[in-house]
Amino acid sequence: MDFTDVSLTALRVFRAVADRGTFTAAAASLGYTQSAVSRQIAAIERAAGAELLERRRDGVRLTAAGRLVLRRAGVVLDEIDAAARELSGLPGQSGTVRLGWFPSAGAVLVPRALAALRATDPALHVLGREGTTPALVRALRAGSVDLALLASAPPFRPPDTESPPLVLTTLTERPLRLAVPAHHPLARGESVDVADLRGQRWIASSSSGEDRLMGVWPGLDERPEIGHTARDWLAKLHLVAAGCGLTTVPAALAAAAPEGVRVLPVRGGPQEQRRLLLARLPQEPPEPVTRLAAALRATALDLDTPARGA
């Protein structure tokens, strides 16, 4: 089979698998059966004469040939999608940017940045999606998003080991905070001592692909008591408001805390820093991508300024 005979469907399926990380997730996103996805991948690999995906227990990883095909397939699919938008009268690719963000960034930063853009740059069309940091990195590599807001914790390693490295810009670096019920004894002061975190009940969730618990203070020197688990940040904060336990939050989420919650710094131990990163592929970005990146940087700075020195 000649590779020039590969169908657009096969290219879309291949990009979805590279983006989502598994055949199952790609099938769900496309509305296909898993067997249909497998057939399309088998067809494109036969045409390429090489394995494009390394099958692993935790999903798939692109081979060198897969990275080459993905890069070229992205150009083809983006041009086809741009033509479809122009034919339907929707904004063309020149004014459209696809943005990805991790959940807590979508609570405050992204809505404020998009609201500012509507006032200053109404012709810029932003298409958004939420995801975990690993999923957004795959989406960047697959060409499914143009920019991604990523979370990073010490020791601040690159988000993946693929080549070429992603271009990363640090928008903010701030200490992790603690969300406490307003009626809790720890809420009486302007900060919480790290020693007082022993014996507390926590609201947590498992970090995707990791053993550590998110929501529990890092480095806690005891086995934590987990009262509730929840993936959604808003659900966690409302559980805190109901007096169900404590949870950690990025500093930027203080503005989204519901009534009945105090968000406080933790003193007495090493500061648990968290970075907000803006990531993109290394090639020169189109001008709309640059405009959106500038708006996100300006909004992050506005949100960060009141808390400086805290």
mmCIF file of C-alpha atoms in Angstrom, residues 33-206:
data_model
loop_
_atom_site.group_PDB
_atom_site.id
_atom_site.type_symbol
_atom_site.label_atom_id
_atom_site.label_comp_id
_atom_site.label_asym_id
_atom_site.label_seq_id
_atom_site.Cartn_x
_atom_site.Cartn_y
_atom_site.Cartn_z
ATOM 1 C CA THR A 33 -15.508 1.403 18.445
ATOM 2 C CA GLN A 34 -12.081 0.393 19.667
ATOM 3 C CA SER A 35 -11.845 -2.220 16.927
ATOM 4 C CA ALA A 36 -12.488 0.470 14.296
ATOM 5 C CA VAL A 37 -9.654 2.546 15.731
ATOM 6 C CA SER A 38 -7.372 -0.501 15.717
ATOM 7 C CA ARG A 39 -8.181 -1.186 12.049
ATOM 8 C CA GLN A 40 -7.377 2.392 11.032
ATOM 9 C CA ILE A 41 -4.077 2.328 12.915
ATOM 10 C CA ALA A 42 -3.165 -1.021 11.353
ATOM 11 C CA ALA A 43 -3.916 0.410 7.900
ATOM 12 C CA ILE A 44 -1.783 3.519 8.367
ATOM 13 C CA GLU A 45 1.109 1.453 9.754
ATOM 14 C CA ARG A 46 0.927 -0.915 6.777
ATOM 15 C CA ALA A 47 1.062 2.078 4.437
ATOM 16 C CA ALA A 48 4.003 3.564 6.342
ATOM 17 C CA GLY A 49 5.833 0.242 6.402
ATOM 18 C CA ALA A 50 6.771 0.866 10.035
ATOM 19 C CA GLU A 51 5.333 0.863 13.520
ATOM 20 C CA LEU A 52 4.076 4.333 14.354
ATOM 21 C CA LEU A 53 3.030 3.600 17.923
ATOM 22 C CA GLU A 54 4.795 1.729 20.702
ATOM 23 C CA ARG A 55 2.117 -0.246 22.574
ATOM 24 C CA ARG A 56 2.704 -0.131 26.335
ATOM 25 C CA ARG A 57 0.726 -1.202 29.382
ATOM 26 C CA ASP A 58 -0.084 2.417 30.240
ATOM 27 C CA GLY A 59 -1.022 3.435 26.697
ATOM 28 C CA VAL A 60 0.887 4.266 23.540
ATOM 29 C CA ARG A 61 3.980 6.263 22.703
ATOM 30 C CA LEU A 62 5.004 7.606 19.321
ATOM 31 C CA THR A 63 7.967 6.012 17.584
ATOM 32 C CA ALA A 64 10.375 8.120 15.528
ATOM 33 C CA ALA A 65 8.344 7.272 12.405
ATOM 34 C CA GLY A 66 5.166 8.107 14.308
ATOM 35 C CA ARG A 67 6.456 11.553 15.220
ATOM 36 C CA LEU A 68 7.284 12.232 11.578
ATOM 37 C CA VAL A 69 3.842 11.124 10.393
ATOM 38 C CA LEU A 70 2.096 13.066 13.153
ATOM 39 C CA ARG A 71 3.921 16.272 12.246
ATOM 40 C CA ARG A 72 2.955 15.985 8.574
ATOM 41 C CA ALA A 73 -0.556 14.735 9.303
ATOM 42 C CA GLY A 74 -1.184 17.732 11.530
ATOM 43 C CA VAL A 75 -0.442 20.134 8.675
ATOM 44 C CA VAL A 76 -2.798 18.281 6.325
ATOM 45 C CA LEU A 77 -5.646 18.034 8.833
ATOM 46 C CA ASP A 78 -5.310 21.651 9.943
ATOM 47 C CA GLU A 79 -5.545 22.833 6.324
ATOM 48 C CA ILE A 80 -8.617 20.678 5.684
ATOM 49 C CA ASP A 81 -10.256 21.980 8.872
ATOM 50 C CA ALA A 82 -9.424 25.573 7.923
ATOM 51 C CA ALA A 83 -11.031 25.082 4.515
ATOM 52 C CA ALA A 84 -14.146 23.623 6.151
ATOM 53 C CA ARG A 85 -14.423 26.619 8.493
ATOM 54 C CA GLU A 86 -14.020 29.118 5.677
ATOM 55 C CA LEU A 87 -16.629 27.340 3.549
ATOM 56 C CA SER A 88 -19.087 27.390 6.448
ATOM 57 C CA GLY A 89 -18.472 31.063 7.194
ATOM 58 C CA LEU A 90 -16.781 30.488 10.565
ATOM 59 C CA PRO A 91 -13.599 32.335 11.540
ATOM 60 C CA GLY A 92 -10.600 31.117 9.567
ATOM 61 C CA GLN A 93 -7.545 29.478 11.071
ATOM 62 C CA SER A 94 -5.684 32.793 10.973
ATOM 63 C CA GLY A 95 -7.947 34.082 13.761
ATOM 64 C CA THR A 96 -8.488 30.836 15.674
ATOM 65 C CA VAL A 97 -6.369 29.480 18.525
ATOM 66 C CA ARG A 98 -6.887 26.150 20.307
ATOM 67 C CA LEU A 99 -6.116 26.452 24.007
ATOM 68 C CA GLY A 100 -5.808 23.702 26.602
ATOM 69 C CA TRP A 101 -5.706 24.167 30.363
ATOM 70 C CA PHE A 102 -5.483 22.091 33.528
ATOM 71 C CA PRO A 103 -8.587 22.235 35.753
ATOM 72 C CA SER A 104 -7.679 24.874 38.326
ATOM 73 C CA ALA A 105 -6.503 27.284 35.601
ATOM 74 C CA GLY A 106 -10.023 27.130 34.200
ATOM 75 C CA ALA A 107 -11.522 28.396 37.458
ATOM 76 C CA VAL A 108 -10.126 31.945 37.350
ATOM 77 C CA LEU A 109 -7.296 32.635 34.905
ATOM 78 C CA VAL A 110 -8.810 31.386 31.645
ATOM 79 C CA PRO A 111 -12.256 33.031 32.047
ATOM 80 C CA ARG A 112 -10.679 36.373 32.952
ATOM 81 C CA ALA A 113 -8.226 36.245 30.058
ATOM 82 C CA LEU A 114 -10.987 35.377 27.560
ATOM 83 C CA ALA A 115 -13.225 38.135 28.914
ATOM 84 C CA ALA A 116 -10.405 40.651 28.444
ATOM 85 C CA LEU A 117 -9.798 39.380 24.905
ATOM 86 C CA ARG A 118 -13.445 39.851 23.956
ATOM 87 C CA ALA A 119 -13.076 43.524 24.828
ATOM 88 C CA THR A 120 -9.676 44.149 23.233
ATOM 89 C CA ASP A 121 -9.441 41.580 20.426
ATOM 90 C CA PRO A 122 -12.971 40.462 19.469
ATOM 91 C CA ALA A 123 -11.823 38.951 16.159
ATOM 92 C CA LEU A 124 -9.677 36.362 17.925
ATOM 93 C CA HIS A 125 -11.572 33.070 18.181
ATOM 94 C CA VAL A 126 -10.449 30.741 21.007
ATOM 95 C CA LEU A 127 -11.434 27.067 21.136
ATOM 96 C CA GLY A 128 -10.742 25.531 24.548
ATOM 97 C CA ARG A 129 -10.461 22.200 26.292
ATOM 98 C CA GLU A 130 -9.640 21.097 29.824
ATOM 99 C CA GLY A 131 -7.292 18.222 30.614
ATOM 100 C CA THR A 132 -4.570 16.934 32.881
ATOM 101 C CA THR A 133 -1.054 18.192 32.280
ATOM 102 C CA PRO A 134 0.088 14.865 30.674
ATOM 103 C CA ALA A 135 -2.971 14.848 28.394
ATOM 104 C CA LEU A 136 -2.375 18.454 27.334
ATOM 105 C CA VAL A 137 1.270 17.709 26.533
ATOM 106 C CA ARG A 138 0.117 14.859 24.262
ATOM 107 C CA ALA A 139 -2.401 17.216 22.657
ATOM 108 C CA LEU A 140 0.342 19.752 21.928
ATOM 109 C CA ARG A 141 2.495 17.058 20.347
ATOM 110 C CA ALA A 142 -0.467 15.817 18.310
ATOM 111 C CA GLY A 143 -1.290 19.310 17.071
ATOM 112 C CA SER A 144 -4.730 19.257 18.714
ATOM 113 C CA VAL A 145 -4.016 22.414 20.716
ATOM 114 C CA ASP A 146 -1.778 25.388 19.933
ATOM 115 C CA LEU A 147 -1.137 26.552 23.492
ATOM 116 C CA ALA A 148 -1.472 24.804 26.839
ATOM 117 C CA LEU A 149 -1.494 25.980 30.431
ATOM 118 C CA LEU A 150 0.346 23.357 32.490
ATOM 119 C CA ALA A 151 0.922 22.799 36.199
ATOM 120 C CA SER A 152 4.402 22.026 37.501
ATOM 121 C CA ALA A 153 5.647 21.004 40.957
ATOM 122 C CA PRO A 154 9.211 20.607 42.284
ATOM 123 C CA PRO A 155 11.689 19.492 41.061
ATOM 124 C CA PHE A 156 10.206 21.221 37.986
ATOM 125 C CA ARG A 157 11.235 18.687 35.363
ATOM 126 C CA PRO A 158 10.246 19.164 31.700
ATOM 127 C CA PRO A 159 6.711 17.877 31.106
ATOM 128 C CA ASP A 160 7.947 15.154 28.746
ATOM 129 C CA THR A 161 11.141 13.754 27.254
ATOM 130 C CA GLU A 162 10.124 13.966 23.610
ATOM 131 C CA SER A 163 12.137 15.877 21.040
ATOM 132 C CA PRO A 164 12.128 18.719 20.214
ATOM 133 C CA PRO A 165 11.542 20.121 23.715
ATOM 134 C CA LEU A 166 8.441 22.226 24.224
ATOM 135 C CA VAL A 167 8.842 25.981 24.650
ATOM 136 C CA LEU A 168 7.865 26.717 28.266
ATOM 137 C CA THR A 169 7.150 30.140 29.774
ATOM 138 C CA THR A 170 6.622 30.474 33.533
ATOM 139 C CA LEU A 171 3.601 32.719 34.103
ATOM 140 C CA THR A 172 3.580 32.487 37.902
ATOM 141 C CA GLU A 173 5.422 30.679 40.676
ATOM 142 C CA ARG A 174 3.616 30.820 43.995
ATOM 143 C CA PRO A 175 3.402 28.772 47.198
ATOM 144 C CA LEU A 176 0.715 26.155 47.568
ATOM 145 C CA ARG A 177 -2.102 27.207 49.917
ATOM 146 C CA LEU A 178 -4.458 25.463 52.302
ATOM 147 C CA ALA A 179 -8.263 25.654 52.127
ATOM 148 C CA VAL A 180 -9.804 25.502 55.602
ATOM 149 C CA PRO A 181 -13.457 25.631 56.754
ATOM 150 C CA ALA A 182 -14.159 29.140 58.040
ATOM 151 C CA HIS A 183 -15.319 27.756 61.415
ATOM 152 C CA HIS A 184 -12.262 25.482 61.837
ATOM 153 C CA PRO A 185 -9.783 26.351 64.633
ATOM 154 C CA LEU A 186 -6.996 26.656 62.018
ATOM 155 C CA ALA A 187 -8.948 29.458 60.313
ATOM 156 C CA ARG A 188 -8.543 31.865 63.240
ATOM 157 C CA GLY A 189 -5.151 33.196 62.186
ATOM 158 C CA GLU A 190 -3.660 34.614 59.006
ATOM 159 C CA SER A 191 -1.583 31.474 58.381
ATOM 160 C CA VAL A 192 -1.391 27.824 59.440
ATOM 161 C CA ASP A 193 1.628 26.253 61.113
ATOM 162 C CA VAL A 194 2.771 23.086 59.346
ATOM 163 C CA ALA A 195 2.933 21.245 62.687
ATOM 164 C CA ASP A 196 -0.818 21.778 63.138
ATOM 165 C CA LEU A 197 -1.555 19.737 60.005
ATOM 166 C CA ARG A 198 -0.944 16.475 61.835
ATOM 167 C CA GLY A 199 -4.130 14.593 62.666
ATOM 168 C CA GLN A 200 -6.301 16.537 60.222
ATOM 169 C CA ARG A 201 -8.824 15.019 57.828
ATOM 170 C CA TRP A 202 -8.190 15.623 54.113
ATOM 171 C CA ILE A 203 -10.128 15.922 50.884
ATOM 172 C CA ALA A 204 -7.943 14.490 48.155
ATOM 173 C CA SER A 205 -7.701 12.915 44.741
ATOM 174 C CA SER A 206 -5.143 10.663 43.083
#
